[in-house]
Amino acid sequence: MTRSVYVTGIGRGDGRQVVELGVTELLTRQVDRLGVYRPLVHDAPDRILELLRTRYRLTQKEDSVLGLGYEEAAALQADRGQEALTARLVEGYLRVAEEYDTVLILGSDFADTNLPAELGVNARLANECGASVLVVIGGRDQSADSVVAEVRNAHHAYTNLGCDVIAMVANRVDPAEVGPAAEQLRRTLDVPVYVLPEEPALTAPTVRQIVETLDAEVLLGDEAGLSRDAMDFVFGGAMLPTFLPALTPGCVVVTPGDRADLIVGALAAHSAGSPPIAGVLLTLDERPGPQILALADRLAPGTPVLAVPTGSFPTAAELFGLDGKLGAGTPRKAETALGLFETHVDTAELTERLSVARSPRVTPMMFEHALLERARADKRRIVLPEGTEERILRAAEVLLRRGVCDLTLLGDQDAIRKKAGDLGIALDDPGLELIDPHTSPLRDRFATLYAQLRAHRGVSRELAYDVVADVSYFGTLMVQEGLADGMVSGAVHSTAATIRPAFEIIKTRPDAAIVSSVFFMCLADRVLVYGDCAVIPDPDAAQLADIAVQAAGTAARFGVEPRVAMLSYSTGTSGTGADVDKVRAATDLVRELRPELMVEGPIQYDAAVSPVVAAAKLPGSTVAGQATVLIFPDLNTGNNTYKAVQRSAGAVAVGPVLQGLRKPVNDLSRGALVQDIVNTVAITAIQAQGDEL
């Protein structure tokens, strides 16, 4: 039977999109094919549906997602009554339910809908679809007592209409009222009630939204600049010394276009990071000359400078009427929304109340969700040595907004702040610290420690003082000394530069002979573990066995049941030669070291993963045809295979994940995407959790 969840409200302005996004996140962690249904729609493109389709790679056809337009629905209800309207909308739901095991139903938005008794329409539809109901109430500008009354009234309204209300959410509540409201609601209702505070970053318009609303001309700025949030508006009319202290982080400066002093002053302040601004909006149809624009571009590359023909007063009237829009074009707002949801909602409790059966398949998205969820459950601090790299900063923003872990960024603090300001990234999260190894008080301590560790190599205290200023060495020493739980680097540094300090300082675990690596290969319907594809060029039999044992442990730690295939160009006893003999000897060693481990080898790749081939080549094997951990005989084979599968099969490759170190340090590909970095940091945090098991 199809499981359905209906997200609805009682009025407009409740910021329900945050909850719809959060519930979708929870559902896609459990099921691999989620259907979405919007019974009542406006003519304009549906931003939240576009976001869900893009972010969660929903393949559902658009015509099955959408029900009736509000005008058509109102006309149908007026002509034939609510029964006819309900029947028509349920038909649309049933078409989705035929194709999907779980359906998320997005209720009406109470905005210019022309539907009488709209709450009743939602309740009736939820009942007819057999859906559990999650009700969202807007609490903006209300006291705690008022929020509590609204929630209780909404709960009574839906339950009295026969709805199965599984939870309530009070959203956009004044932060000062969140605690008192939550405490009262815990005592008065028998269903969970989650209270989410107002989040300025969600209601702030982006600079691009300002451009579109005001039909502004973009004089300067790039895509990253246009995606910045406008957290405030500062209107410039005073002289520069009076104007500069009025600037606030993330503000848009609004000034007449002939005030070159304010334009240059604001951009110079941004360049210095004090404070970073979102952009400059010029009024009165005035534009600075080419020399001023050229100077502005050099001072703050990428920072938007816009121009409008109107004066400051009518421009202000339009600006203050803008609200931020959550949609496919605002991925950073989506991360903020999910972070807000996951911080203030007991996701484990809500997941249980949603009561959807977990799919036996593990999709790439489900694997990535699980990583973030596990890392968040026991937060650790990860050090990122490449603090001025754009991808690192963008990944850091995602990790902090989602509450995945705490972070330390290494590098010149002014340079980090300037780069973050250019990208429109705020560095005010309490879980973030910036450290410059050259000026940090830790440098002396680390120099003494490193000199002691490397004294047998003739490293003096003076030389050590220079070495530990290198960000990779400094970050590794932070991990060694317990000032960070793990390190991730390699976006701009070589693999050698990343892992050499770990070999020298952290060293291998007592139960590991070598340091090796694995990739998590997320295919369409399963996750495989490949090793070693990044570290050991030509392992001997003993090293190959060690790689297999470590890889099995890594797989198990991340929820993949280890069934180990020792790969070769020959299966079973069909081939001979030095390469096959090495794999056969390694397989025997694995069985000696870990008798309980399911392992097969030598075995060819097709026999390892295809049940049909396995039945012909190794009938009766507990591994053949269902291997989950694939161990390659050498780096040449492993590296090329993982890249071939990644590119040809569209697999998501997460790694390399280093194994065998006493404390977690992981290397990135220099072509790593932001999501790759996020995943690797989450894996590192989970490894750090395991170090204390």
PDB file of N, CA and C in Angstrom, residues 338-389:
ATOM      1  N   LEU A 338      17.743  23.442   5.097  1.00  0.00           N
ATOM      2  CA  LEU A 338      17.916  22.095   5.638  1.00  0.00           C
ATOM      3  C   LEU A 338      18.638  22.127   6.974  1.00  0.00           C
ATOM      4  N   GLY A 339      19.629  23.003   7.090  1.00  0.00           N
ATOM      5  CA  GLY A 339      20.318  23.136   8.365  1.00  0.00           C
ATOM      6  C   GLY A 339      19.374  23.576   9.466  1.00  0.00           C
ATOM      7  N   LEU A 340      18.499  24.523   9.156  1.00  0.00           N
ATOM      8  CA  LEU A 340      17.505  25.000  10.122  1.00  0.00           C
ATOM      9  C   LEU A 340      16.562  23.864  10.517  1.00  0.00           C
ATOM     10  N   PHE A 341      16.078  23.146   9.529  1.00  0.00           N
ATOM     11  CA  PHE A 341      15.149  22.032   9.772  1.00  0.00           C
ATOM     12  C   PHE A 341      15.806  20.958  10.641  1.00  0.00           C
ATOM     13  N   GLU A 342      17.009  20.571  10.285  1.00  0.00           N
ATOM     14  CA  GLU A 342      17.670  19.475  10.991  1.00  0.00           C
ATOM     15  C   GLU A 342      18.122  19.870  12.391  1.00  0.00           C
ATOM     16  N   THR A 343      18.332  21.163  12.613  1.00  0.00           N
ATOM     17  CA  THR A 343      18.722  21.628  13.941  1.00  0.00           C
ATOM     18  C   THR A 343      17.542  21.636  14.906  1.00  0.00           C
ATOM     19  N   HIS A 344      16.363  21.981  14.420  1.00  0.00           N
ATOM     20  CA  HIS A 344      15.228  22.210  15.313  1.00  0.00           C
ATOM     21  C   HIS A 344      14.157  21.118  15.248  1.00  0.00           C
ATOM     22  N   VAL A 345      14.316  20.159  14.366  1.00  0.00           N
ATOM     23  CA  VAL A 345      13.373  19.042  14.266  1.00  0.00           C
ATOM     24  C   VAL A 345      14.086  17.771  14.708  1.00  0.00           C
ATOM     25  N   ASP A 346      13.436  16.991  15.536  1.00  0.00           N
ATOM     26  CA  ASP A 346      13.963  15.681  15.914  1.00  0.00           C
ATOM     27  C   ASP A 346      13.737  14.758  14.714  1.00  0.00           C
ATOM     28  N   THR A 347      14.736  14.699  13.839  1.00  0.00           N
ATOM     29  CA  THR A 347      14.544  13.987  12.575  1.00  0.00           C
ATOM     30  C   THR A 347      14.352  12.490  12.770  1.00  0.00           C
ATOM     31  N   ALA A 348      14.974  11.924  13.808  1.00  0.00           N
ATOM     32  CA  ALA A 348      14.774  10.495  14.066  1.00  0.00           C
ATOM     33  C   ALA A 348      13.334  10.230  14.470  1.00  0.00           C
ATOM     34  N   GLU A 349      12.789  11.088  15.332  1.00  0.00           N
ATOM     35  CA  GLU A 349      11.402  10.938  15.760  1.00  0.00           C
ATOM     36  C   GLU A 349      10.434  11.132  14.601  1.00  0.00           C
ATOM     37  N   LEU A 350      10.665  12.176  13.803  1.00  0.00           N
ATOM     38  CA  LEU A 350       9.758  12.437  12.690  1.00  0.00           C
ATOM     39  C   LEU A 350       9.843  11.336  11.644  1.00  0.00           C
ATOM     40  N   THR A 351      11.050  10.830  11.378  1.00  0.00           N
ATOM     41  CA  THR A 351      11.205   9.728  10.427  1.00  0.00           C
ATOM     42  C   THR A 351      10.395   8.521  10.865  1.00  0.00           C
ATOM     43  N   GLU A 352      10.435   8.233  12.169  1.00  0.00           N
ATOM     44  CA  GLU A 352       9.661   7.097  12.691  1.00  0.00           C
ATOM     45  C   GLU A 352       8.165   7.327  12.512  1.00  0.00           C
ATOM     46  N   ARG A 353       7.711   8.564  12.715  1.00  0.00           N
ATOM     47  CA  ARG A 353       6.287   8.851  12.587  1.00  0.00           C
ATOM     48  C   ARG A 353       5.845   8.866  11.122  1.00  0.00           C
ATOM     49  N   LEU A 354       6.785   9.160  10.224  1.00  0.00           N
ATOM     50  CA  LEU A 354       6.452   9.085   8.803  1.00  0.00           C
ATOM     51  C   LEU A 354       6.184   7.642   8.385  1.00  0.00           C
ATOM     52  N   SER A 355       6.847   6.691   9.067  1.00  0.00           N
ATOM     53  CA  SER A 355       6.581   5.260   8.899  1.00  0.00           C
ATOM     54  C   SER A 355       6.661   4.798   7.456  1.00  0.00           C
ATOM     55  N   VAL A 356       7.768   5.101   6.795  1.00  0.00           N
ATOM     56  CA  VAL A 356       7.960   4.561   5.452  1.00  0.00           C
ATOM     57  C   VAL A 356       8.982   3.428   5.533  1.00  0.00           C
ATOM     58  N   ALA A 357       8.749   2.394   4.764  1.00  0.00           N
ATOM     59  CA  ALA A 357       9.646   1.244   4.768  1.00  0.00           C
ATOM     60  C   ALA A 357      10.934   1.606   4.041  1.00  0.00           C
ATOM     61  N   ARG A 358      12.063   1.316   4.662  1.00  0.00           N
ATOM     62  CA  ARG A 358      13.346   1.601   4.030  1.00  0.00           C
ATOM     63  C   ARG A 358      13.556   0.682   2.841  1.00  0.00           C
ATOM     64  N   SER A 359      13.984   1.257   1.735  1.00  0.00           N
ATOM     65  CA  SER A 359      14.226   0.472   0.525  1.00  0.00           C
ATOM     66  C   SER A 359      15.423  -0.445   0.724  1.00  0.00           C
ATOM     67  N   PRO A 360      15.354  -1.673   0.198  1.00  0.00           N
ATOM     68  CA  PRO A 360      16.524  -2.557   0.293  1.00  0.00           C
ATOM     69  C   PRO A 360      17.678  -2.081  -0.581  1.00  0.00           C
ATOM     70  N   ARG A 361      17.394  -1.259  -1.569  1.00  0.00           N
ATOM     71  CA  ARG A 361      18.448  -0.722  -2.424  1.00  0.00           C
ATOM     72  C   ARG A 361      19.090   0.480  -1.741  1.00  0.00           C
ATOM     73  N   VAL A 362      20.355   0.714  -2.067  1.00  0.00           N
ATOM     74  CA  VAL A 362      21.064   1.888  -1.561  1.00  0.00           C
ATOM     75  C   VAL A 362      21.493   2.718  -2.762  1.00  0.00           C
ATOM     76  N   THR A 363      20.829   3.831  -2.978  1.00  0.00           N
ATOM     77  CA  THR A 363      21.161   4.706  -4.094  1.00  0.00           C
ATOM     78  C   THR A 363      22.274   5.664  -3.680  1.00  0.00           C
ATOM     79  N   PRO A 364      22.940   6.300  -4.655  1.00  0.00           N
ATOM     80  CA  PRO A 364      23.964   7.292  -4.291  1.00  0.00           C
ATOM     81  C   PRO A 364      23.441   8.366  -3.352  1.00  0.00           C
ATOM     82  N   MET A 365      22.232   8.848  -3.604  1.00  0.00           N
ATOM     83  CA  MET A 365      21.686   9.898  -2.749  1.00  0.00           C
ATOM     84  C   MET A 365      21.450   9.384  -1.335  1.00  0.00           C
ATOM     85  N   MET A 366      20.951   8.169  -1.213  1.00  0.00           N
ATOM     86  CA  MET A 366      20.721   7.595   0.112  1.00  0.00           C
ATOM     87  C   MET A 366      22.034   7.417   0.853  1.00  0.00           C
ATOM     88  N   PHE A 367      23.090   7.032   0.143  1.00  0.00           N
ATOM     89  CA  PHE A 367      24.397   6.867   0.774  1.00  0.00           C
ATOM     90  C   PHE A 367      24.926   8.216   1.252  1.00  0.00           C
ATOM     91  N   GLU A 368      24.798   9.248   0.408  1.00  0.00           N
ATOM     92  CA  GLU A 368      25.265  10.582   0.795  1.00  0.00           C
ATOM     93  C   GLU A 368      24.467  11.104   1.986  1.00  0.00           C
ATOM     94  N   HIS A 369      23.149  10.905   1.982  1.00  0.00           N
ATOM     95  CA  HIS A 369      22.319  11.312   3.115  1.00  0.00           C
ATOM     96  C   HIS A 369      22.817  10.645   4.401  1.00  0.00           C
ATOM     97  N   ALA A 370      23.084   9.338   4.302  1.00  0.00           N
ATOM     98  CA  ALA A 370      23.504   8.591   5.491  1.00  0.00           C
ATOM     99  C   ALA A 370      24.816   9.127   6.043  1.00  0.00           C
ATOM    100  N   LEU A 371      25.728   9.513   5.162  1.00  0.00           N
ATOM    101  CA  LEU A 371      26.998  10.076   5.614  1.00  0.00           C
ATOM    102  C   LEU A 371      26.765  11.329   6.450  1.00  0.00           C
ATOM    103  N   LEU A 372      25.981  12.263   5.917  1.00  0.00           N
ATOM    104  CA  LEU A 372      25.741  13.513   6.628  1.00  0.00           C
ATOM    105  C   LEU A 372      25.011  13.266   7.947  1.00  0.00           C
ATOM    106  N   GLU A 373      24.071  12.344   7.922  1.00  0.00           N
ATOM    107  CA  GLU A 373      23.289  12.054   9.126  1.00  0.00           C
ATOM    108  C   GLU A 373      24.180  11.472  10.219  1.00  0.00           C
ATOM    109  N   ARG A 374      25.053  10.546   9.864  1.00  0.00           N
ATOM    110  CA  ARG A 374      25.929   9.929  10.862  1.00  0.00           C
ATOM    111  C   ARG A 374      26.950  10.922  11.386  1.00  0.00           C
ATOM    112  N   ALA A 375      27.492  11.746  10.501  1.00  0.00           N
ATOM    113  CA  ALA A 375      28.462  12.743  10.952  1.00  0.00           C
ATOM    114  C   ALA A 375      27.805  13.733  11.899  1.00  0.00           C
ATOM    115  N   ARG A 376      26.597  14.154  11.591  1.00  0.00           N
ATOM    116  CA  ARG A 376      25.886  15.137  12.408  1.00  0.00           C
ATOM    117  C   ARG A 376      25.527  14.578  13.782  1.00  0.00           C
ATOM    118  N   ALA A 377      25.301  13.277  13.860  1.00  0.00           N
ATOM    119  CA  ALA A 377      24.845  12.666  15.106  1.00  0.00           C
ATOM    120  C   ALA A 377      25.882  12.760  16.217  1.00  0.00           C
ATOM    121  N   ASP A 378      27.148  12.856  15.872  1.00  0.00           N
ATOM    122  CA  ASP A 378      28.226  12.954  16.876  1.00  0.00           C
ATOM    123  C   ASP A 378      29.290  13.880  16.295  1.00  0.00           C
ATOM    124  N   LYS A 379      29.033  15.184  16.382  1.00  0.00           N
ATOM    125  CA  LYS A 379      29.836  16.169  15.654  1.00  0.00           C
ATOM    126  C   LYS A 379      31.299  16.155  16.070  1.00  0.00           C
ATOM    127  N   ARG A 380      32.154  16.241  15.062  1.00  0.00           N
ATOM    128  CA  ARG A 380      33.595  16.317  15.262  1.00  0.00           C
ATOM    129  C   ARG A 380      34.126  17.582  14.589  1.00  0.00           C
ATOM    130  N   ARG A 381      35.383  17.872  14.877  1.00  0.00           N
ATOM    131  CA  ARG A 381      36.039  19.029  14.251  1.00  0.00           C
ATOM    132  C   ARG A 381      37.031  18.528  13.214  1.00  0.00           C
ATOM    133  N   ILE A 382      36.889  19.015  11.986  1.00  0.00           N
ATOM    134  CA  ILE A 382      37.775  18.638  10.886  1.00  0.00           C
ATOM    135  C   ILE A 382      38.551  19.878  10.453  1.00  0.00           C
ATOM    136  N   VAL A 383      39.853  19.707  10.240  1.00  0.00           N
ATOM    137  CA  VAL A 383      40.690  20.813   9.794  1.00  0.00           C
ATOM    138  C   VAL A 383      40.873  20.725   8.280  1.00  0.00           C
ATOM    139  N   LEU A 384      40.695  21.874   7.623  1.00  0.00           N
ATOM    140  CA  LEU A 384      40.842  21.981   6.170  1.00  0.00           C
ATOM    141  C   LEU A 384      41.997  22.941   5.904  1.00  0.00           C
ATOM    142  N   PRO A 385      43.158  22.437   5.494  1.00  0.00           N
ATOM    143  CA  PRO A 385      44.330  23.303   5.332  1.00  0.00           C
ATOM    144  C   PRO A 385      44.222  24.316   4.197  1.00  0.00           C
ATOM    145  N   GLU A 386      43.364  24.062   3.209  1.00  0.00           N
ATOM    146  CA  GLU A 386      43.309  24.919   2.019  1.00  0.00           C
ATOM    147  C   GLU A 386      42.196  25.966   2.163  1.00  0.00           C
ATOM    148  N   GLY A 387      42.364  26.828   3.160  1.00  0.00           N
ATOM    149  CA  GLY A 387      41.288  27.722   3.564  1.00  0.00           C
ATOM    150  C   GLY A 387      40.926  28.807   2.580  1.00  0.00           C
ATOM    151  N   THR A 388      41.792  29.107   1.619  1.00  0.00           N
ATOM    152  CA  THR A 388      41.474  30.164   0.655  1.00  0.00           C
ATOM    153  C   THR A 388      40.965  29.614  -0.674  1.00  0.00           C
ATOM    154  N   GLU A 389      40.853  28.310  -0.790  1.00  0.00           N
ATOM    155  CA  GLU A 389      40.374  27.698  -2.032  1.00  0.00           C
ATOM    156  C   GLU A 389      38.854  27.810  -2.113  1.00  0.00           C
TER     157      GLU A 389
END
